[in-house]
Coordinates of C-alpha atoms in Angstrom, one line a residue:
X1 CA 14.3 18.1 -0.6
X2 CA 11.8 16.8 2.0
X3 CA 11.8 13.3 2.4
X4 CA 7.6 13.4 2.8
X5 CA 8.4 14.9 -1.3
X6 CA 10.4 12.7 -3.3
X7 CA 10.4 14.1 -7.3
X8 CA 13.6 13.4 -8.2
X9 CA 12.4 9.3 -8.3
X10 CA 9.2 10.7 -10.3
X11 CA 11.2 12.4 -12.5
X12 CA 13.5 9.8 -13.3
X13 CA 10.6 7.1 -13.4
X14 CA 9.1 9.8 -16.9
X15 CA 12.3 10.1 -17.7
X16 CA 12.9 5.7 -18.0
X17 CA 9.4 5.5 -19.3
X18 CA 10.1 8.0 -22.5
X19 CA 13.4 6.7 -22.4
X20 CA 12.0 3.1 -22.9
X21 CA 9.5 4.0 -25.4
X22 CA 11.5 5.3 -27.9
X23 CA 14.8 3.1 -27.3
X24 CA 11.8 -0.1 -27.7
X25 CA 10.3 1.0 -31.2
X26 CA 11.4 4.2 -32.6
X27 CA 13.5 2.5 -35.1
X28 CA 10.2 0.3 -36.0
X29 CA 8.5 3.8 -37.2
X30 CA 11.7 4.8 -38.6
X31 CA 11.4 1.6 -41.0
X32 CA 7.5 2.3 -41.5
X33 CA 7.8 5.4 -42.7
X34 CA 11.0 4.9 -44.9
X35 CA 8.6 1.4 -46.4
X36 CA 5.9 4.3 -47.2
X37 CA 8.3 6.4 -49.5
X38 CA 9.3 8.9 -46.7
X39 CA 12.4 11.0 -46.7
X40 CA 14.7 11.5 -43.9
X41 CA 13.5 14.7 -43.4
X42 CA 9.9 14.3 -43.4
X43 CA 11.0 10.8 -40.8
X44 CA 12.3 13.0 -38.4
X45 CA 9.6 15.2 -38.8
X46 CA 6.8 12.2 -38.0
X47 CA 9.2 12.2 -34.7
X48 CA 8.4 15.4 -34.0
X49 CA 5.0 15.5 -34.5
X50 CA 4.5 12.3 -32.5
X51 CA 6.3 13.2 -29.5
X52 CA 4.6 16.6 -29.0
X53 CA 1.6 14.8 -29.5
X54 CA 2.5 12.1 -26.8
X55 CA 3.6 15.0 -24.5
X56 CA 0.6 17.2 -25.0
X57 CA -1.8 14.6 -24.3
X58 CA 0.1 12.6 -21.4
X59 CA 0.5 16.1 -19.6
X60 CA -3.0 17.2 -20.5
X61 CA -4.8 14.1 -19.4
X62 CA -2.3 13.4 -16.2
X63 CA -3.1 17.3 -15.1
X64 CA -6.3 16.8 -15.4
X65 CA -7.0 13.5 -14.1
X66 CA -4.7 13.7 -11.4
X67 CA -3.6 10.4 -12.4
X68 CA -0.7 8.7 -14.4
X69 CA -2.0 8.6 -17.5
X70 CA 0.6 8.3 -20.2
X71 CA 0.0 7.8 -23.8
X72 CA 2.2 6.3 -26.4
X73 CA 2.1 5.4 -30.4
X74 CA 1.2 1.7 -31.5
X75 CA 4.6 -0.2 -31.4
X76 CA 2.2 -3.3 -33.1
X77 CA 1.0 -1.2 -35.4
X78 CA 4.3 0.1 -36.4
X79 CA 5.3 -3.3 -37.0
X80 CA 2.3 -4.0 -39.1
X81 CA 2.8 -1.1 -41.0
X82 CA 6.5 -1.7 -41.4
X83 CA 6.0 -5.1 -43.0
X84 CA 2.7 -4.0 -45.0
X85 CA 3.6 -0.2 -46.7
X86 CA 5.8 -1.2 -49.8
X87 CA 4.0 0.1 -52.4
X88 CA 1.5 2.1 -50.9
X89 CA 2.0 6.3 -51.7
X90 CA 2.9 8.5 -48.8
X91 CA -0.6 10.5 -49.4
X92 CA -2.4 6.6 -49.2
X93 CA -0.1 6.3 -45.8
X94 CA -1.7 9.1 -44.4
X95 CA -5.4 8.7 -45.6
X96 CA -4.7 5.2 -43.7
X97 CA -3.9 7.1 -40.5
X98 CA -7.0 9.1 -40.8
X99 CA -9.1 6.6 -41.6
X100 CA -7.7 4.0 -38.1
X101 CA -8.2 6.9 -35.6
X102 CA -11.2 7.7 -36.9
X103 CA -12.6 4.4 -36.0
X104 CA -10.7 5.0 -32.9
X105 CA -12.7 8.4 -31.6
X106 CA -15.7 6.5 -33.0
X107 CA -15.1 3.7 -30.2
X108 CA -14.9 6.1 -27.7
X109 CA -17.7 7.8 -28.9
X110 CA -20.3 4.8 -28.9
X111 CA -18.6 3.4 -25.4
X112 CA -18.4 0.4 -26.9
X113 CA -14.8 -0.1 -26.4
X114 CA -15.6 0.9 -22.5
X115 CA -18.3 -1.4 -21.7
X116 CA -15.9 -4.3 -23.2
X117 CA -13.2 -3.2 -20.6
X118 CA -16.0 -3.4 -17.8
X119 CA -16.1 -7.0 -18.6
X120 CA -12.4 -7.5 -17.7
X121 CA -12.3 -9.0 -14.0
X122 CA -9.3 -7.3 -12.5
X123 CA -7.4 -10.7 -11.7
X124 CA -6.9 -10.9 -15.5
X125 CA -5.8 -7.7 -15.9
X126 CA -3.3 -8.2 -13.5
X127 CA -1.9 -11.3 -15.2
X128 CA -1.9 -10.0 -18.7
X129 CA 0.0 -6.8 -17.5
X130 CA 2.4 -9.5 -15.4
X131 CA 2.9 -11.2 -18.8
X132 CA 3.1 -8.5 -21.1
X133 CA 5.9 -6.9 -18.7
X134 CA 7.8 -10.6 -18.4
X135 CA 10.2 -10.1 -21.4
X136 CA 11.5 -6.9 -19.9
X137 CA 12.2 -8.3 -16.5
X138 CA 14.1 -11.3 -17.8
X139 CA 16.2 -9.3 -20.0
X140 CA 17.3 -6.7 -16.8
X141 CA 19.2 -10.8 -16.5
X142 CA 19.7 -12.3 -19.6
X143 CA 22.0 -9.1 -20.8
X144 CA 24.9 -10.7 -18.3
X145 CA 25.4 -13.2 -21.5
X146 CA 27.9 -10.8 -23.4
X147 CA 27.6 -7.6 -21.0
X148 CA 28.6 -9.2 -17.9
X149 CA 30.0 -6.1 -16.7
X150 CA 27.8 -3.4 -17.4
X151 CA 24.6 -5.6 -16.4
X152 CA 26.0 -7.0 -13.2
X153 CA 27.5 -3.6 -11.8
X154 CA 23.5 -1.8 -12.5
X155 CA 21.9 -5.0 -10.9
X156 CA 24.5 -4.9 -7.7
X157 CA 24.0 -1.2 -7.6
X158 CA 20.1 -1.9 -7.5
X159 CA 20.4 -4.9 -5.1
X160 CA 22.7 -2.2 -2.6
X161 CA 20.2 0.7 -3.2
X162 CA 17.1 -1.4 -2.9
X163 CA 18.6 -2.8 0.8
X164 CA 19.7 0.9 2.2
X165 CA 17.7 3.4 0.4
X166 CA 14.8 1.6 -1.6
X167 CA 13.5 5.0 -2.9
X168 CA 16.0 5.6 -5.0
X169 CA 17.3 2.0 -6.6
X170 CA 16.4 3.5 -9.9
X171 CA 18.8 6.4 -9.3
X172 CA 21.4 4.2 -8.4
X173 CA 21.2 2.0 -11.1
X174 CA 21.0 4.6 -14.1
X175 CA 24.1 6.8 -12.3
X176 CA 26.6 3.7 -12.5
X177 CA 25.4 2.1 -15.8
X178 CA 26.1 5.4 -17.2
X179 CA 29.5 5.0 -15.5
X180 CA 30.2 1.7 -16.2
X181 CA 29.0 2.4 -19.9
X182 CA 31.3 5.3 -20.0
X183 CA 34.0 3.5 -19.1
X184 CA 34.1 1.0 -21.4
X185 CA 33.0 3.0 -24.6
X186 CA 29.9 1.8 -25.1
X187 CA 28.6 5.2 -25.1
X188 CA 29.1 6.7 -28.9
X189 CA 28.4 9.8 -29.4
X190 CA 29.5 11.6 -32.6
X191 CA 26.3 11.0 -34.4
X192 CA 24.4 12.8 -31.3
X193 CA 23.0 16.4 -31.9
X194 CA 20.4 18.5 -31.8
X195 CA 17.9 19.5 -34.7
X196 CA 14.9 20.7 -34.7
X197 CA 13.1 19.3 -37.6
X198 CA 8.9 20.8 -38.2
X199 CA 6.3 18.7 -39.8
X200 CA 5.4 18.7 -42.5
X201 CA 1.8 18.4 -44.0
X202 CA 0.5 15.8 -46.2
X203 CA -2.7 15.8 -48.3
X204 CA -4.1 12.5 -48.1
X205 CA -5.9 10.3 -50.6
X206 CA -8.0 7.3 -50.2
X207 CA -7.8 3.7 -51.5
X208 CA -10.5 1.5 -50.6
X209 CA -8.1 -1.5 -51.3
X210 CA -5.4 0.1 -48.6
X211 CA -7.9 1.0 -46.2
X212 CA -9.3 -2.8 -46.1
X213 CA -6.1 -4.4 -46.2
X214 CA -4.0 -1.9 -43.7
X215 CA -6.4 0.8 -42.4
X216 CA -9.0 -2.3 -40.8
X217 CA -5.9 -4.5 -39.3
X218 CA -3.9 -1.5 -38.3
X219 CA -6.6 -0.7 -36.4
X220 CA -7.8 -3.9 -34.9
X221 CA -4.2 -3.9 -33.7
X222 CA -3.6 -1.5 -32.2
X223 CA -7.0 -1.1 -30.0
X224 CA -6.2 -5.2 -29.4
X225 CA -2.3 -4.7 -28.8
X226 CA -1.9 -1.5 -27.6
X227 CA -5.1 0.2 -26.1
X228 CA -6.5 -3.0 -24.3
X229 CA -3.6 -3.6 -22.7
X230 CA -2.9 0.1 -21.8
X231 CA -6.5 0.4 -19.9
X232 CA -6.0 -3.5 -18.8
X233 CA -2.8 -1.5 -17.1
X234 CA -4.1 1.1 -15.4
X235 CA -6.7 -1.2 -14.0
X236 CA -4.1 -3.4 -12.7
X237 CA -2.4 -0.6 -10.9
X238 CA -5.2 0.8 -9.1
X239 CA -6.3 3.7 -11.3
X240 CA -9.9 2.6 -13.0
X241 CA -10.5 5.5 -15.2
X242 CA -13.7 5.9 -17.6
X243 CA -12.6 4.6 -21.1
X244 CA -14.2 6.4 -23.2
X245 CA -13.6 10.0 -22.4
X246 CA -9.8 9.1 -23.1
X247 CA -10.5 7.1 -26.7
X248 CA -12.2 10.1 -27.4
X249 CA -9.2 12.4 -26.7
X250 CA -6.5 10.0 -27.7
X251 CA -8.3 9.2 -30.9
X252 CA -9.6 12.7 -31.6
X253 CA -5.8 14.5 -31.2
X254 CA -4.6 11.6 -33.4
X255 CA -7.0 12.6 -35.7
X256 CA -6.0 16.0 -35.8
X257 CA -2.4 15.5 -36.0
X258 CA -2.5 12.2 -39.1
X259 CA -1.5 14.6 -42.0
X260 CA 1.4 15.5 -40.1
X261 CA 2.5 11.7 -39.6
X262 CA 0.8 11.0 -36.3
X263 CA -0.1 7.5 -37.1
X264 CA -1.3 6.5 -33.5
X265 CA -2.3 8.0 -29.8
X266 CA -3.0 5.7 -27.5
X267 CA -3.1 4.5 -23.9
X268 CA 0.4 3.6 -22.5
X269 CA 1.3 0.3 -21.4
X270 CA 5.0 -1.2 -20.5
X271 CA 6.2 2.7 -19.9
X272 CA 2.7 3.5 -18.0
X273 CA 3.9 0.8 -15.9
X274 CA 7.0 2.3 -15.1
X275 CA 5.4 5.4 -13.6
X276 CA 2.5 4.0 -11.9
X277 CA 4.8 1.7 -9.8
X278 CA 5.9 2.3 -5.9
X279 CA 8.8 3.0 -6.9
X280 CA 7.9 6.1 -9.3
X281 CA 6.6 7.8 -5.5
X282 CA 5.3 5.9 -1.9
X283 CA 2.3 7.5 -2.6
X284 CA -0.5 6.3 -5.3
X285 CA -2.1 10.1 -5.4
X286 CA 1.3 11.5 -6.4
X287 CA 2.2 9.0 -9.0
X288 CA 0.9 11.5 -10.9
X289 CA 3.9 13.5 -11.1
X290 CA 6.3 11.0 -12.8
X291 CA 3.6 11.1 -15.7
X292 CA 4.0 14.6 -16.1
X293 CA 7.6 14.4 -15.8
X294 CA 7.1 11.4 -18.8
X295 CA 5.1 14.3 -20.5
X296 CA 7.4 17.1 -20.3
X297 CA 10.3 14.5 -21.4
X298 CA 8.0 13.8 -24.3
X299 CA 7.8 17.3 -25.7
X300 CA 11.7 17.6 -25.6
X301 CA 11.9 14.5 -27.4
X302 CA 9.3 16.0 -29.8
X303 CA 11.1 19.3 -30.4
X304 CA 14.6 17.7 -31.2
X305 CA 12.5 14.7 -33.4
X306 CA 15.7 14.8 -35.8
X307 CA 18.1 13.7 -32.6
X308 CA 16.0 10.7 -31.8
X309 CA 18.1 8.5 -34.2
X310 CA 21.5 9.4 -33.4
X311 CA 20.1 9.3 -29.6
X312 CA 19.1 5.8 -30.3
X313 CA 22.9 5.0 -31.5
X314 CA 24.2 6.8 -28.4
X315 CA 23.4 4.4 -25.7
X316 CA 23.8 0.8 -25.3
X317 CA 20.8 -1.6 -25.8
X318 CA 21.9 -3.8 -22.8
X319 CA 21.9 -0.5 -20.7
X320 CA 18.0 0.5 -21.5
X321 CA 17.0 -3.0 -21.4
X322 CA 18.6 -3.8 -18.0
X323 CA 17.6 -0.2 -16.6
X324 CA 14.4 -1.0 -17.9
X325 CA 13.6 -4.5 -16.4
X326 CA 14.8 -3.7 -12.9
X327 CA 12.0 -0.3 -12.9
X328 CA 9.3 -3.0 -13.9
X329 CA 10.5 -5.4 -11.3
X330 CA 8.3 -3.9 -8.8
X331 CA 5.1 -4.0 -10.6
X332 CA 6.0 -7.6 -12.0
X333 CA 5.8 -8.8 -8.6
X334 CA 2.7 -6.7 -7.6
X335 CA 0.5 -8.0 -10.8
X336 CA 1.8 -11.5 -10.0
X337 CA 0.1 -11.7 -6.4
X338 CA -2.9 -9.9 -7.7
X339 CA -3.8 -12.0 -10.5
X340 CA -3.0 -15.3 -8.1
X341 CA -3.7 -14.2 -4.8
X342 CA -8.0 -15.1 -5.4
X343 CA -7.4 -19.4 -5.7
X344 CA -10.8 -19.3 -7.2
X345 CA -9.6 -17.0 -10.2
X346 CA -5.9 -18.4 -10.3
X347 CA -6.4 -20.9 -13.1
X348 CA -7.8 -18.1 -15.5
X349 CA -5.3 -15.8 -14.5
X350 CA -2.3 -18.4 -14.6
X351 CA -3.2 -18.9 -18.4
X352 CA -4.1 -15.4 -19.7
X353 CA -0.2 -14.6 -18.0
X354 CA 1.5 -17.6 -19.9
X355 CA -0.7 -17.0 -23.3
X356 CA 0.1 -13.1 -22.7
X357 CA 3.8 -14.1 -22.0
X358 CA 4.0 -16.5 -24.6
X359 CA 4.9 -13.4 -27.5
X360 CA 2.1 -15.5 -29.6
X361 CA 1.1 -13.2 -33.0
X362 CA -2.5 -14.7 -34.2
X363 CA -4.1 -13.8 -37.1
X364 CA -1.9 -10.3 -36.7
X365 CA -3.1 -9.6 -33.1
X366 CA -0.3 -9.7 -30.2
X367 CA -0.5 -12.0 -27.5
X368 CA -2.2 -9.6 -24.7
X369 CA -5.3 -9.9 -26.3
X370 CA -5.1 -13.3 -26.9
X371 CA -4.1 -14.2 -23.2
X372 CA -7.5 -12.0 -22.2
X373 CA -9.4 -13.7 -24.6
X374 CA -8.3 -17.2 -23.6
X375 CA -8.3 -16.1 -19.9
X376 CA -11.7 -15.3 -20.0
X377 CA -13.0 -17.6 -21.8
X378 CA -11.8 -20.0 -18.8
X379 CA -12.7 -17.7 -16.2
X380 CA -16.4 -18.2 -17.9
X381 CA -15.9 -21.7 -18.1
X382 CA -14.8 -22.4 -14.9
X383 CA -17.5 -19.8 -12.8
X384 CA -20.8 -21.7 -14.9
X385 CA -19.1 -24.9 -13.6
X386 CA -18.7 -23.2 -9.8
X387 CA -22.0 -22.2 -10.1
X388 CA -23.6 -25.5 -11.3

């Protein structure tokens, strides 16, 4: 392999971001479905249907775009509809799903979702993806409490990698975790195989009660928690794409594939982050390429839906969770000196990271939007008093 060509980091960069996303929340949609009267079969099933549709789109858009674009379900919407389900049929479930990503496609649509993200400054961005990506760098060190060994032997192995061969920390890091894991036992896996589980479709029906009281929040969330923060992202990292071209494909797939338990589509964040870093490839043209490796990684994920659970009980928490923090350290430290480096901006910017960091659920909406929100509002505060 030349070293002016360096896929195997890209690879592994998709293959921590998908490995992240579903080791993060895919027991949340597990419980969601399960609260709206799902079997395990037609569970596994939702898996399948949502990682093709994750792979699909994030190798569609990234192709296309030439750009790492990834896409991702609504972790805060899963846990809004985890908590919020009892009682509600499985056919009310998926009218609900129809009825949030069509307001979705209709955002993109009118472009009113894009001209809101135009009013983002990009030192705010920065900090709210530095905030929102916090909790995952402290826990690559807060898992030596109880996993001393397996922690400390993946952060030496990055610290050695990082000072002789920077390129490939990442590699070095998963190889001996694995190792270490091994070793030790911490890897189980007798309830690992391989299934292949299709979707199935369900007729919906409509409640107007279910569709105020879940559809509307369900989707206030996850455009506030999940979408804002996934374009907020991509802005951070230096790849400002239109808006609402991708609502309207994220929205308009998730559309297609609701019946079939596809509760959400949407713009990547945390695992976006992962692949749009230096350390996914040197160069920001070709960061591309980890996306599509996310995207293929997706589609395998997708087709053996039925393994995800027993994948999930495979591997060690501490393991994703340290492998995770030290990939994001990299893009911590990046947003960090963007969103401070202007001393005219760095009081907004210091506030929207703390509020952002701060984990702060208000009124149902995550803390990302409310450190934007609050950010700007003092950004505008402190510019008409600059200007006065």
């Amino acid at each position: 392999m030349r070293p002016s060509s360096p896929l195997f980091p890209a690879i592994l960069a998709g293959f921590v971001a998908v490995l992240v996303g579903y080791a993060s929340s895919a027991a949340l949609i597990w419980q969601a479905a399960a609260a709206a009267g799902a079997n395990p079969q037609q569970i596994a099933g939702w898996m399948t249907a949502l990682g093709i549709g994750m792979g699909a789109s994030t190798l569609a858009l990234s192709w296309w775009y030439k750009a790492p674009v990834l896409t991702a379900w609504s972790t805060p919407g899963a846990a809004l509809l985890a908590t919020s389900l009892q009682g509600v049929s499985l056919a009310e479930t998926i009218g609900i799903f129809i009825f949030a990503n069509a307001l979705i496609l209709l955002c993109g649509v009118t472009g009113v979702f894009a001209r809101l993200m135009r009013l983002i400054p990009h030192s705010l961005a920065a900090a709210m993806l530095a905030g929102v990506l916090l909790r995952f760098g402290l826990q690559a060190f807060s898992n030596l409490d109880g996993h001393l060994m397996l922690c400390g032997s993946m952060i030496a192995a990055w610290l050695m990698a990082k000072a002789l061969a920077p390129r490939y920390a990442i590699v070095a890091t998963l190889l001996v975790g694995i190792i270490v894991a091994w070793a030790g036992g911490d890897v189980v896996t007798k309830e690992l195989t391989l299934s292949v589980v299709m979707p199935e479709f369900i007729a919906p029906t409509f409640s107007f009660t279910s569709l105020v009281s879940i559809g509307l929040p369900f989707f206030l969330v996850t455009m506030a928690s999940q979408n804002a923060p996934g374009f907020a992202t991509m802005k951070a990292s230096g790849y400002p794409l239109a808006v609402s071209p991708l609502m309207i494909f994220t929205g308009g797939l998730a559309l297609l594939l609701s019946p079939f338990g596809v509760y959400s589509i949407c713009i990547a964040a945390i695992t976006a982050a992962i692949c749009q870093s230096p350390d996914a490839h040197p160069d920001a043209g070709k960061r591309w390429l980890a996306a599509i490796a996310a995207g293929t990684f997706y589609l395998l994920a997708g087709i053996f839906g039925g393994s995800i659970s027993g994948l999930m009980a495979a591997l060690p928490l501490s393991w994703v969770q340290t492998l995770a923090g030290l990939a994001l350290l990299g893009t911590i430290s990046g947003s960090l000196y963007q969103a401070l480096n202007n001393d005219v901006e760095r009081d907004a910017a210091i506030v929207t990271f703390l509020m952002t960091a701060s984990g702060a659920t208000i009124v149902g909406i995550g803390s990302a939007f409310w450190g934007l929100v609050l950010g700007g509002v003092c950004y505008a505060v402190f510019s008409r008093v600059r200007r006065a």
